[in-house]
GROMACS .gro file of C-alpha atoms in nm:
model
  506
    1MET     CA    1   0.000   0.000   0.000
    2LYS     CA    2   0.153   0.333  -0.105
    3GLU     CA    3   0.153   0.663   0.086
    4LEU     CA    4  -0.184   0.831   0.129
    5ARG     CA    5  -0.104   1.110  -0.113
    6TRP     CA    6  -0.454   1.253  -0.143
    7THR     CA    7  -0.516   1.256   0.232
    8SER     CA    8  -0.188   1.437   0.286
    9ILE     CA    9  -0.282   1.700   0.028
   10ALA     CA   10  -0.616   1.768   0.197
   11LEU     CA   11  -0.464   1.791   0.545
   12ALA     CA   12  -0.197   2.026   0.417
   13ALA     CA   13  -0.467   2.246   0.266
   14LEU     CA   14  -0.653   2.250   0.597
   15ALA     CA   15  -0.334   2.342   0.782
   16LEU     CA   16  -0.291   2.639   0.548
   17GLY     CA   17  -0.639   2.760   0.640
   18LEU     CA   18  -0.789   2.712   0.295
   19SER     CA   19  -1.167   2.727   0.269
   20GLY     CA   20  -1.383   2.426   0.188
   21ALA     CA   21  -1.418   2.554  -0.168
   22ALA     CA   22  -1.041   2.589  -0.205
   23ILE     CA   23  -0.983   2.238  -0.070
   24ALA     CA   24  -1.247   2.099  -0.307
   25GLN     CA   25  -1.050   2.248  -0.596
   26SER     CA   26  -0.730   2.080  -0.475
   27SER     CA   27  -0.605   1.750  -0.609
   28ARG     CA   28  -0.755   1.509  -0.359
   29TYR     CA   29  -1.128   1.557  -0.407
   30ASP     CA   30  -1.102   1.603  -0.780
   31ALA     CA   31  -0.889   1.291  -0.805
   32LEU     CA   32  -1.142   1.086  -0.609
   33ALA     CA   33  -1.443   1.215  -0.796
   34ASN     CA   34  -1.280   1.182  -1.137
   35ALA     CA   35  -1.100   0.854  -1.080
   36ALA     CA   36  -1.064   0.675  -1.410
   37PHE     CA   37  -1.299   0.394  -1.512
   38GLU     CA   38  -1.249   0.216  -1.844
   39LYS     CA   39  -1.543   0.040  -2.009
   40ASP     CA   40  -1.741   0.074  -1.684
   41TYR     CA   41  -1.470  -0.076  -1.460
   42PRO     CA   42  -1.200   0.084  -1.242
   43THR     CA   43  -0.841   0.093  -1.357
   44PRO     CA   44  -0.587  -0.070  -1.122
   45GLU     CA   45  -0.474   0.273  -0.999
   46THR     CA   46  -0.835   0.382  -0.937
   47SER     CA   47  -0.907   0.063  -0.745
   48ARG     CA   48  -0.597   0.106  -0.530
   49MET     CA   49  -0.671   0.473  -0.458
   50LEU     CA   50  -1.038   0.421  -0.369
   51GLN     CA   51  -0.966   0.116  -0.153
   52GLU     CA   52  -0.712   0.321   0.043
   53GLU     CA   53  -0.966   0.599   0.076
   54LEU     CA   54  -1.235   0.361   0.200
   55LEU     CA   55  -1.001   0.211   0.460
   56PHE     CA   56  -0.890   0.556   0.574
   57GLN     CA   57  -1.247   0.684   0.604
   58ARG     CA   58  -1.367   0.373   0.786
   59ALA     CA   59  -1.074   0.390   1.029
   60THR     CA   60  -1.116   0.762   1.097
   61GLN     CA   61  -1.489   0.729   1.161
   62ALA     CA   62  -1.431   0.419   1.376
   63TYR     CA   63  -1.186   0.625   1.585
   64LEU     CA   64  -1.454   0.888   1.648
   65TRP     CA   65  -1.737   0.640   1.703
   66ALA     CA   66  -1.539   0.442   1.961
   67LEU     CA   67  -1.416   0.739   2.166
   68PRO     CA   68  -1.649   0.677   2.465
   69ALA     CA   69  -1.551   0.309   2.474
   70ILE     CA   70  -1.178   0.341   2.416
   71ASN     CA   71  -1.150   0.636   2.655
   72ILE     CA   72  -1.284   0.418   2.937
   73TRP     CA   73  -1.108   0.100   2.816
   74ALA     CA   74  -0.777   0.288   2.830
   75MET     CA   75  -0.862   0.388   3.187
   76LYS     CA   76  -0.929   0.023   3.275
   77GLU     CA   77  -0.605  -0.104   3.121
   78GLY     CA   78  -0.400   0.178   3.270
   79SER     CA   79  -0.551   0.128   3.615
   80GLU     CA   80  -0.512  -0.249   3.617
   81LYS     CA   81  -0.150  -0.220   3.500
   82VAL     CA   82  -0.067  -0.020   3.812
   83PHE     CA   83  -0.316  -0.135   4.077
   84GLY     CA   84  -0.431  -0.478   3.957
   85GLY     CA   85  -0.780  -0.579   3.850
   86GLY     CA   86  -1.089  -0.739   3.994
   87TYR     CA   87  -1.424  -0.641   4.138
   88ASN     CA   88  -1.262  -0.588   4.478
   89VAL     CA   89  -0.998  -0.335   4.363
   90LEU     CA   90  -1.113   0.026   4.399
   91PRO     CA   91  -0.828   0.278   4.358
   92VAL     CA   92  -0.883   0.598   4.558
   93TRP     CA   93  -0.713   0.934   4.512
   94LYS     CA   94  -0.694   0.982   4.887
   95GLU     CA   95  -0.530   1.325   4.876
   96ARG     CA   96  -0.736   1.439   4.573
   97ILE     CA   97  -0.633   1.365   4.218
   98LYS     CA   98  -0.320   1.540   4.096
   99ALA     CA   99  -0.187   1.616   3.749
  100SER     CA  100   0.054   1.322   3.783
  101THR     CA  101  -0.244   1.097   3.704
  102GLN     CA  102  -0.309   1.132   3.332
  103VAL     CA  103  -0.683   1.116   3.263
  104THR     CA  104  -0.934   1.338   3.085
  105THR     CA  105  -1.079   1.629   3.288
  106PRO     CA  106  -1.047   1.496   3.643
  107ASN     CA  107  -1.189   1.698   3.931
  108SER     CA  108  -0.927   1.781   4.194
  109ASP     CA  109  -1.186   1.920   4.434
  110VAL     CA  110  -1.346   1.595   4.548
  111VAL     CA  111  -1.207   1.258   4.655
  112TYR     CA  112  -1.223   1.012   4.366
  113ALA     CA  113  -1.253   0.634   4.345
  114MET     CA  114  -1.279   0.450   4.012
  115GLY     CA  115  -1.331   0.078   3.959
  116TYR     CA  116  -1.387  -0.153   3.663
  117LEU     CA  117  -1.625  -0.448   3.688
  118ASP     CA  118  -1.649  -0.748   3.453
  119LEU     CA  119  -1.999  -0.898   3.446
  120LYS     CA  120  -1.891  -1.161   3.191
  121LYS     CA  121  -1.621  -1.297   3.419
  122ASP     CA  122  -1.795  -1.257   3.755
  123GLY     CA  123  -2.164  -1.261   3.665
  124PRO     CA  124  -2.411  -1.026   3.837
  125ILE     CA  125  -2.233  -0.795   4.081
  126VAL     CA  126  -2.357  -0.640   4.404
  127VAL     CA  127  -2.238  -0.291   4.495
  128GLU     CA  128  -2.302  -0.163   4.846
  129ALA     CA  129  -2.274   0.214   4.807
  130PRO     CA  130  -2.207   0.408   5.128
  131ALA     CA  131  -2.401   0.711   5.243
  132GLY     CA  132  -2.263   1.041   5.119
  133VAL     CA  133  -2.124   0.907   4.792
  134GLN     CA  134  -2.216   1.084   4.470
  135GLY     CA  135  -2.155   0.813   4.212
  136ILE     CA  136  -2.211   0.691   3.860
  137LEU     CA  137  -2.260   0.344   3.711
  138ASP     CA  138  -2.193   0.346   3.337
  139ASP     CA  139  -2.147   0.077   3.077
  140PHE     CA  140  -1.832   0.091   2.864
  141PHE     CA  141  -1.988   0.311   2.601
  142GLN     CA  142  -2.038   0.545   2.897
  143ARG     CA  143  -2.414   0.509   2.894
  144PRO     CA  144  -2.580   0.510   3.235
  145LEU     CA  145  -2.704   0.169   3.349
  146VAL     CA  146  -3.082   0.140   3.348
  147GLY     CA  147  -3.238   0.082   3.688
  148PRO     CA  148  -3.583   0.041   3.841
  149THR     CA  149  -3.886   0.261   3.786
  150THR     CA  150  -4.005   0.429   4.105
  151GLU     CA  151  -4.155   0.764   4.193
  152GLY     CA  152  -4.277   0.795   3.833
  153ARG     CA  153  -3.929   0.781   3.677
  154THR     CA  154  -3.676   0.527   3.561
  155TRP     CA  155  -3.345   0.561   3.742
  156THR     CA  156  -3.035   0.554   3.524
  157GLY     CA  157  -2.674   0.564   3.630
  158ASP     CA  158  -2.676   0.797   3.929
  159VAL     CA  159  -2.590   0.679   4.280
  160GLY     CA  160  -2.628   0.905   4.581
  161LEU     CA  161  -2.807   1.239   4.595
  162ALA     CA  162  -2.926   1.222   4.233
  163GLY     CA  163  -2.998   0.847   4.253
  164PRO     CA  164  -3.265   0.628   4.411
  165ASP     CA  165  -3.082   0.605   4.746
  166LYS     CA  166  -3.103   0.988   4.782
  167GLY     CA  167  -2.756   1.004   4.936
  168LYS     CA  168  -2.840   0.768   5.221
  169GLY     CA  169  -2.649   0.475   5.071
  170GLY     CA  170  -2.796   0.175   4.897
  171THR     CA  171  -2.738  -0.167   4.747
  172TYR     CA  172  -2.717  -0.198   4.369
  173VAL     CA  173  -2.729  -0.525   4.174
  174LEU     CA  174  -2.574  -0.503   3.826
  175LEU     CA  175  -2.689  -0.751   3.561
  176PRO     CA  176  -2.497  -0.830   3.238
  177PRO     CA  177  -2.656  -0.761   2.898
  178ASP     CA  178  -2.734  -1.127   2.826
  179TYR     CA  179  -2.895  -1.197   3.163
  180LYS     CA  180  -3.241  -1.339   3.101
  181GLY     CA  181  -3.539  -1.254   3.318
  182GLU     CA  182  -3.509  -1.147   3.679
  183PRO     CA  183  -3.277  -1.281   3.953
  184PRO     CA  184  -3.433  -1.568   4.150
  185LYS     CA  185  -3.654  -1.467   4.440
  186GLY     CA  186  -3.458  -1.456   4.760
  187SER     CA  187  -3.123  -1.404   4.586
  188LEU     CA  188  -3.138  -1.024   4.599
  189PRO     CA  189  -3.025  -0.829   4.905
  190LYS     CA  190  -3.315  -0.657   5.079
  191GLY     CA  191  -3.405  -0.324   4.922
  192ALA     CA  192  -3.161  -0.365   4.633
  193PHE     CA  193  -3.189  -0.153   4.320
  194VAL     CA  194  -3.148  -0.372   4.011
  195TYR     CA  195  -2.959  -0.216   3.719
  196ARG     CA  196  -2.893  -0.362   3.374
  197SER     CA  197  -2.585  -0.297   3.163
  198ARG     CA  198  -2.558  -0.302   2.783
  199THR     CA  199  -2.192  -0.410   2.806
  200TYR     CA  200  -2.015  -0.675   3.012
  201ASN     CA  201  -1.776  -0.415   3.147
  202VAL     CA  202  -1.906  -0.156   3.393
  203PHE     CA  203  -1.740   0.162   3.518
  204LEU     CA  204  -1.794   0.248   3.886
  205PHE     CA  205  -1.713   0.608   3.974
  206TRP     CA  206  -1.738   0.746   4.327
  207ARG     CA  207  -1.698   1.109   4.440
  208THR     CA  208  -1.710   1.225   4.800
  209PHE     CA  209  -1.700   1.580   4.931
  210PHE     CA  210  -1.505   1.768   5.194
  211THR     CA  211  -1.532   2.104   5.367
  212ASP     CA  212  -1.170   2.136   5.476
  213PRO     CA  213  -0.898   2.053   5.218
  214LYS     CA  214  -0.661   1.974   5.505
  215ASP     CA  215  -0.886   1.703   5.650
  216LEU     CA  216  -0.998   1.437   5.404
  217SER     CA  217  -1.059   1.164   5.662
  218LYS     CA  218  -1.439   1.166   5.628
  219PRO     CA  219  -1.462   1.136   5.246
  220ASN     CA  220  -1.198   0.863   5.252
  221ALA     CA  221  -1.385   0.675   5.523
  222GLN     CA  222  -1.705   0.696   5.320
  223ILE     CA  223  -1.540   0.537   5.017
  224ALA     CA  224  -1.372   0.272   5.233
  225ALA     CA  225  -1.720   0.155   5.340
  226THR     CA  226  -1.788   0.035   4.982
  227ARG     CA  227  -1.838  -0.339   4.936
  228ILE     CA  228  -1.845  -0.511   4.595
  229TYR     CA  229  -1.896  -0.884   4.537
  230PRO     CA  230  -2.062  -1.135   4.301
  231LEU     CA  231  -2.432  -1.189   4.368
  232GLY     CA  232  -2.484  -1.450   4.640
  233GLN     CA  233  -2.113  -1.466   4.728
  234LYS     CA  234  -2.073  -1.198   4.992
  235ALA     CA  235  -1.930  -1.434   5.251
  236SER     CA  236  -1.671  -1.581   5.015
  237ALA     CA  237  -1.585  -1.264   4.821
  238ARG     CA  238  -1.230  -1.137   4.797
  239PRO     CA  239  -1.159  -0.862   5.051
  240MET     CA  240  -1.180  -0.506   4.925
  241GLN     CA  241  -0.862  -0.321   4.831
  242PHE     CA  242  -0.839   0.059   4.824
  243PRO     CA  243  -0.494   0.141   4.683
  244ASP     CA  244  -0.381   0.504   4.706
  245ALA     CA  245  -0.388   0.612   4.343
  246ASN     CA  246  -0.166   0.916   4.401
  247GLY     CA  247   0.106   0.685   4.531
  248LYS     CA  248   0.158   0.530   4.188
  249PRO     CA  249   0.053   0.777   3.917
  250ALA     CA  250  -0.112   0.602   3.623
  251ASP     CA  251  -0.152   0.688   3.256
  252LEU     CA  252  -0.524   0.646   3.185
  253LEU     CA  253  -0.534   0.835   2.854
  254PHE     CA  254  -0.653   0.683   2.527
  255PRO     CA  255  -0.400   0.667   2.239
  256ARG     CA  256  -0.368   0.914   1.955
  257ASP     CA  257  -0.186   0.671   1.724
  258ALA     CA  258  -0.240   0.328   1.567
  259SER     CA  259  -0.228   0.156   1.909
  260TYR     CA  260  -0.584   0.293   1.950
  261PHE     CA  261  -0.698   0.021   1.709
  262ASP     CA  262  -0.507  -0.250   1.900
  263MET     CA  263  -0.690  -0.136   2.210
  264MET     CA  264  -1.018  -0.136   2.017
  265SER     CA  265  -0.959  -0.497   1.914
  266ARG     CA  266  -0.908  -0.600   2.278
  267PHE     CA  267  -1.227  -0.417   2.375
  268ILE     CA  268  -1.431  -0.579   2.097
  269ASP     CA  269  -1.299  -0.924   2.192
  270SER     CA  270  -1.405  -0.876   2.554
  271GLU     CA  271  -1.753  -0.746   2.489
  272TYR     CA  272  -2.111  -0.849   2.429
  273VAL     CA  273  -2.227  -0.812   2.069
  274ASP     CA  274  -2.502  -0.552   2.087
  275PRO     CA  275  -2.726  -0.580   1.776
  276SER     CA  276  -2.745  -0.201   1.759
  277ASP     CA  277  -2.367  -0.188   1.700
  278LEU     CA  278  -2.356  -0.423   1.401
  279ASP     CA  279  -2.326  -0.147   1.141
  280MET     CA  280  -2.030   0.013   1.312
  281ARG     CA  281  -1.876  -0.329   1.373
  282GLY     CA  282  -1.893  -0.358   0.994
  283PHE     CA  283  -1.666  -0.053   0.976
  284LEU     CA  284  -1.427  -0.234   1.209
  285HIS     CA  285  -1.441  -0.548   0.995
  286THR     CA  286  -1.323  -0.343   0.698
  287ILE     CA  287  -1.007  -0.244   0.885
  288GLY     CA  288  -0.949  -0.594   1.024
  289ILE     CA  289  -1.111  -0.582   1.369
  290GLU     CA  290  -1.360  -0.859   1.439
  291LYS     CA  291  -1.461  -1.031   1.761
  292GLY     CA  292  -1.285  -1.363   1.809
  293LYS     CA  293  -1.027  -1.304   1.536
  294PRO     CA  294  -0.667  -1.183   1.572
  295PHE     CA  295  -0.596  -0.826   1.468
  296SER     CA  296  -0.270  -0.831   1.273
  297PRO     CA  297  -0.251  -0.543   1.024
  298SER     CA  298   0.029  -0.542   0.770
  299PRO     CA  299   0.297  -0.271   0.800
  300GLU     CA  300   0.125  -0.083   0.519
  301MET     CA  301  -0.214  -0.107   0.690
  302ARG     CA  302  -0.064   0.001   1.023
  303SER     CA  303   0.081   0.306   0.850
  304LEU     CA  304  -0.266   0.394   0.724
  305LEU     CA  305  -0.417   0.338   1.071
  306GLU     CA  306  -0.153   0.565   1.221
  307ARG     CA  307  -0.264   0.848   0.995
  308ALA     CA  308  -0.632   0.772   1.056
  309ALA     CA  309  -0.586   0.784   1.434
  310GLN     CA  310  -0.395   1.109   1.420
  311THR     CA  311  -0.659   1.257   1.191
  312GLY     CA  312  -0.951   1.127   1.400
  313PHE     CA  313  -0.801   1.274   1.716
  314LYS     CA  314  -0.744   1.612   1.553
  315ILE     CA  315  -1.097   1.610   1.411
  316SER     CA  316  -1.229   1.548   1.763
  317LYS     CA  317  -1.041   1.855   1.883
  318VAL     CA  318  -1.179   2.067   1.600
  319VAL     CA  319  -1.528   1.944   1.692
  320ILE     CA  320  -1.498   2.051   2.056
  321ALA     CA  321  -1.323   2.380   1.970
  322ASP     CA  322  -1.526   2.501   1.673
  323MET     CA  323  -1.836   2.288   1.609
  324VAL     CA  324  -2.007   2.211   1.941
  325VAL     CA  325  -2.057   2.584   2.003
  326LYS     CA  326  -2.263   2.603   1.683
  327GLU     CA  327  -2.508   2.338   1.803
  328PRO     CA  328  -2.839   2.458   1.956
  329GLY     CA  329  -2.763   2.549   2.316
  330GLY     CA  330  -2.391   2.498   2.258
  331LYS     CA  331  -2.315   2.817   2.451
  332TYR     CA  332  -2.457   2.891   2.794
  333TYR     CA  333  -2.475   3.263   2.717
  334ALA     CA  334  -2.513   3.435   2.381
  335ASP     CA  335  -2.267   3.708   2.481
  336ARG     CA  336  -1.999   3.488   2.645
  337GLN     CA  337  -1.756   3.212   2.562
  338TRP     CA  338  -1.877   2.945   2.808
  339VAL     CA  339  -1.960   2.620   2.625
  340ASN     CA  340  -2.231   2.372   2.726
  341VAL     CA  341  -2.099   2.025   2.638
  342PHE     CA  342  -2.434   1.869   2.733
  343ALA     CA  343  -2.655   2.109   2.540
  344GLY     CA  344  -2.912   1.838   2.467
  345GLU     CA  345  -2.950   1.737   2.834
  346ASP     CA  346  -2.928   1.376   2.721
  347THR     CA  347  -2.662   1.120   2.815
  348SER     CA  348  -2.711   0.936   2.486
  349PHE     CA  349  -2.675   1.260   2.285
  350GLN     CA  350  -3.012   1.183   2.123
  351SER     CA  351  -3.220   1.468   2.258
  352SER     CA  352  -3.395   1.521   1.924
  353ARG     CA  353  -3.496   1.150   1.919
  354THR     CA  354  -3.432   1.145   1.544
  355TYR     CA  355  -3.053   1.110   1.539
  356THR     CA  356  -2.741   1.080   1.754
  357ASN     CA  357  -2.554   1.410   1.779
  358PHE     CA  358  -2.206   1.277   1.700
  359GLU     CA  359  -2.052   1.625   1.720
  360GLN     CA  360  -2.156   1.667   2.084
  361ARG     CA  361  -2.074   1.302   2.157
  362SER     CA  362  -1.722   1.296   2.014
  363GLY     CA  363  -1.652   1.647   2.143
  364TYR     CA  364  -1.741   1.537   2.493
  365PHE     CA  365  -1.562   1.202   2.503
  366THR     CA  366  -1.237   1.332   2.357
  367SER     CA  367  -1.217   1.553   2.665
  368ALA     CA  368  -1.401   1.370   2.942
  369TYR     CA  369  -1.533   1.044   3.080
  370SER     CA  370  -1.856   0.936   3.254
  371ALA     CA  371  -2.210   1.061   3.209
  372SER     CA  372  -2.526   1.050   3.416
  373PRO     CA  373  -2.859   1.234   3.432
  374GLY     CA  374  -2.731   1.427   3.735
  375MET     CA  375  -2.461   1.575   3.513
  376VAL     CA  376  -2.678   1.668   3.216
  377LYS     CA  377  -3.029   1.748   3.339
  378ASN     CA  378  -3.126   2.090   3.465
  379ILE     CA  379  -3.197   2.004   3.828
  380VAL     CA  380  -3.205   2.290   4.078
  381ASN     CA  381  -3.001   2.217   4.394
  382ALA     CA  382  -2.886   1.876   4.269
  383GLY     CA  383  -2.639   1.728   4.024
  384ALA     CA  384  -2.377   1.954   3.866
  385LYS     CA  385  -2.303   2.188   3.577
  386TYR     CA  386  -1.975   2.227   3.391
  387PRO     CA  387  -1.935   2.548   3.188
  388VAL     CA  388  -1.609   2.520   2.994
  389THR     CA  389  -1.405   2.758   2.781
  390SER     CA  390  -1.085   2.742   2.580
  391ARG     CA  391  -1.119   3.105   2.464
  392ASP     CA  392  -1.084   3.449   2.617
  393LYS     CA  393  -1.338   3.729   2.591
  394ASP     CA  394  -1.208   3.824   2.247
  395GLY     CA  395  -1.251   3.470   2.112
  396ASN     CA  396  -0.880   3.384   2.112
  397PHE     CA  397  -0.757   3.051   2.246
  398LEU     CA  398  -0.610   3.067   2.597
  399ASP     CA  399  -0.231   3.096   2.589
  400GLY     CA  400  -0.026   2.961   2.879
  401GLY     CA  401   0.228   3.241   2.836
  402GLN     CA  402  -0.030   3.518   2.885
  403SER     CA  403  -0.204   3.649   3.199
  404TYR     CA  404  -0.583   3.654   3.236
  405THR     CA  405  -0.853   3.735   3.491
  406LEU     CA  406  -1.197   3.584   3.552
  407HIS     CA  407  -1.462   3.774   3.746
  408LEU     CA  408  -1.723   3.573   3.937
  409PRO     CA  409  -2.008   3.792   4.068
  410PRO     CA  410  -2.126   3.760   4.430
  411ASN     CA  411  -2.336   3.469   4.550
  412ILE     CA  412  -2.201   3.201   4.317
  413PRO     CA  413  -2.505   2.972   4.273
  414ALA     CA  414  -2.360   2.640   4.391
  415LYS     CA  415  -2.535   2.497   4.697
  416ASN     CA  416  -2.260   2.240   4.752
  417PHE     CA  417  -1.948   2.413   4.615
  418TRP     CA  418  -1.784   2.566   4.307
  419SER     CA  419  -1.440   2.521   4.157
  420ALA     CA  420  -1.227   2.628   3.860
  421THR     CA  421  -0.972   2.389   3.704
  422VAL     CA  422  -0.715   2.427   3.427
  423TYR     CA  423  -0.660   2.144   3.175
  424ASP     CA  424  -0.400   2.053   2.914
  425GLY     CA  425  -0.524   2.165   2.572
  426THR     CA  426  -0.414   1.843   2.400
  427THR     CA  427  -0.473   1.559   2.646
  428ALA     CA  428  -0.750   1.727   2.853
  429SER     CA  429  -0.574   1.596   3.164
  430GLY     CA  430  -0.512   1.823   3.461
  431LEU     CA  431  -0.256   2.085   3.360
  432ASP     CA  432   0.083   1.987   3.505
  433ASN     CA  433   0.156   2.338   3.631
  434GLY     CA  434   0.368   2.261   3.937
  435GLN     CA  435   0.093   2.346   4.187
  436SER     CA  436  -0.031   2.073   4.421
  437HIS     CA  437  -0.362   2.066   4.233
  438PRO     CA  438  -0.448   2.252   3.911
  439SER     CA  439  -0.766   2.397   4.063
  440LEU     CA  440  -0.917   2.647   4.302
  441ASN     CA  441  -1.237   2.579   4.491
  442GLN     CA  442  -1.473   2.735   4.740
  443MET     CA  443  -1.313   2.539   5.025
  444ASP     CA  444  -0.975   2.701   4.946
  445LYS     CA  445  -1.140   3.029   5.055
  446PRO     CA  446  -1.004   3.253   4.779
  447VAL     CA  447  -1.001   3.622   4.870
  448GLN     CA  448  -1.327   3.799   4.789
  449ASN     CA  449  -1.372   4.158   4.680
  450PRO     CA  450  -1.556   4.401   4.912
  451ASP     CA  451  -1.883   4.339   4.723
  452GLY     CA  452  -1.855   3.961   4.769
  453SER     CA  453  -1.740   3.889   4.413
  454THR     CA  454  -1.428   3.690   4.338
  455ASN     CA  455  -1.152   3.745   4.085
  456LEU     CA  456  -0.945   3.450   3.970
  457TYR     CA  457  -0.611   3.486   3.792
  458PHE     CA  458  -0.450   3.263   3.529
  459GLY     CA  459  -0.096   3.301   3.402
  460PRO     CA  460   0.266   3.186   3.433
  461THR     CA  461   0.326   3.415   3.733
  462ALA     CA  462   0.094   3.533   4.008
  463PRO     CA  463  -0.007   3.898   4.027
  464ALA     CA  464   0.147   4.056   4.336
  465GLY     CA  465  -0.064   3.977   4.641
  466LYS     CA  466  -0.307   3.756   4.445
  467GLU     CA  467  -0.138   3.418   4.499
  468LYS     CA  468  -0.437   3.272   4.683
  469ASN     CA  469  -0.660   3.334   4.379
  470TRP     CA  470  -0.411   3.227   4.112
  471LEU     CA  471  -0.374   2.921   3.890
  472ARG     CA  472  -0.040   2.879   3.716
  473THR     CA  473  -0.031   2.817   3.340
  474VAL     CA  474   0.255   2.689   3.127
  475PRO     CA  475   0.416   2.905   2.855
  476GLY     CA  476   0.399   2.740   2.515
  477LYS     CA  477   0.089   2.536   2.605
  478GLY     CA  478  -0.275   2.602   2.541
  479TYR     CA  479  -0.530   2.511   2.806
  480PHE     CA  480  -0.898   2.528   2.891
  481VAL     CA  481  -1.094   2.600   3.206
  482ILE     CA  482  -1.393   2.422   3.358
  483LEU     CA  483  -1.607   2.611   3.609
  484ARG     CA  484  -1.784   2.344   3.815
  485LEU     CA  485  -2.105   2.417   4.005
  486TYR     CA  486  -2.214   2.133   4.232
  487SER     CA  487  -2.585   2.145   4.316
  488PRO     CA  488  -2.644   2.455   4.100
  489GLU     CA  489  -2.906   2.695   4.225
  490LYS     CA  490  -3.190   2.873   4.048
  491ALA     CA  491  -2.981   3.183   3.968
  492PHE     CA  492  -2.762   2.975   3.738
  493PHE     CA  493  -3.055   2.840   3.537
  494ASP     CA  494  -3.248   3.166   3.500
  495GLN     CA  495  -2.915   3.344   3.433
  496THR     CA  496  -2.967   3.613   3.692
  497TRP     CA  497  -2.609   3.513   3.779
  498LYS     CA  498  -2.352   3.480   3.500
  499PRO     CA  499  -1.974   3.436   3.521
  500GLY     CA  500  -1.760   3.686   3.336
  501ASP     CA  501  -1.543   3.586   3.044
  502ILE     CA  502  -1.175   3.512   3.092
  503GLU     CA  503  -1.006   3.838   2.995
  504LYS     CA  504  -0.649   3.897   2.886
  505VAL     CA  505  -0.458   4.139   3.104
  506LYS     CA  506  -0.369   4.431   2.881
   0.00000   0.00000   0.00000
């Protein structure tokens, strides 16, 4: 297989900032559209060129389609490499997650625990969730597990305040996708909430809160009360392990090269065949990935996959930077730069019910993991909201070598707490800025202005006397900021309170 000449031409044109019309006039698209056929059949050169193009397109679209799955699969493999695997292993960032752990958009202002369950290997799993935990149960396409219907609603994914246990703690039974019927009577723990997964693998994500950053004993004790075991095997289950995840920093990021497709093959081999995925699995078949068969691309094919992965990743970044904002509701405020990554208020990105919004979906999962109704629905005094921006007031991308300010008016509408975090513009991991955590939160007690408002500062050096309100940035690197509001209040939703834009210091 020869070099992908036409793909290279198009990417070069994009890099030069040429318009769509200019690119269409360039060699690649004309060559594809006008590829030679003789007596109704393709010439050998046409066949070669169009086969390469088909493989490249299938691989690039497969990269984007699989982002939610490979993002979380990379987390599973990275975690198990460092901490070991099994239903009983629940790594905890006991001193809050730091930038040394590489993972998309972590929150440094809560105590995290993240586990990976295998319902194929272990069968139905019981999770005893402690009181005070705000958690999520997602399948490996990061879709919330579907639970029981009570109080006139069907519960999906959320555990804790936004879930059926209402923050008091509860027992959850997780069933695999091919489990038939209901568990036998008498086998379920009393009062258990039964959830079903569409994949064998399940992501368990706990967050607990603190009021004093110097004393994290309570949130750690809450997580340590978690118990996980196969259904009916509590007495014989392996003892729980809670390794300190900051003690051995892990790389939980998904690849941006051809190894993405190796990882995809391992994921496909491990998983249930969902009939709704058969079309996209056909895309994978074209590039050599099929359940139960070895994935062994030739050197030429691997070279093509390398380019497809790099292109798919860059497309995902263009989507989040320039396309999501053009979707309905893609900005929180018409006059500001804050982006709403869950504009459709739907964890499946199907709010219109007539299509899946792949722009919002790939834009989100290239930069984040996990989803639940509590994150996406507009619920006053519950759940959370995540306004995000990579641009300053003037619409320019944030530059780690420049200094900026952010004004937050008085009475920030977060019943639980608020925080601001800086993230690496490429990996979306916490920005490795040399500070203990790349975030500021309400519990840090940043200095307020006389009117009760708060100014935050971003830049490579702190303004004199403003160190307590400053987040360091890294010259030569772009970054973005997430403003988290836990249990957002009415003033956020009716927009009687609005954050300022991030403004460059003149």
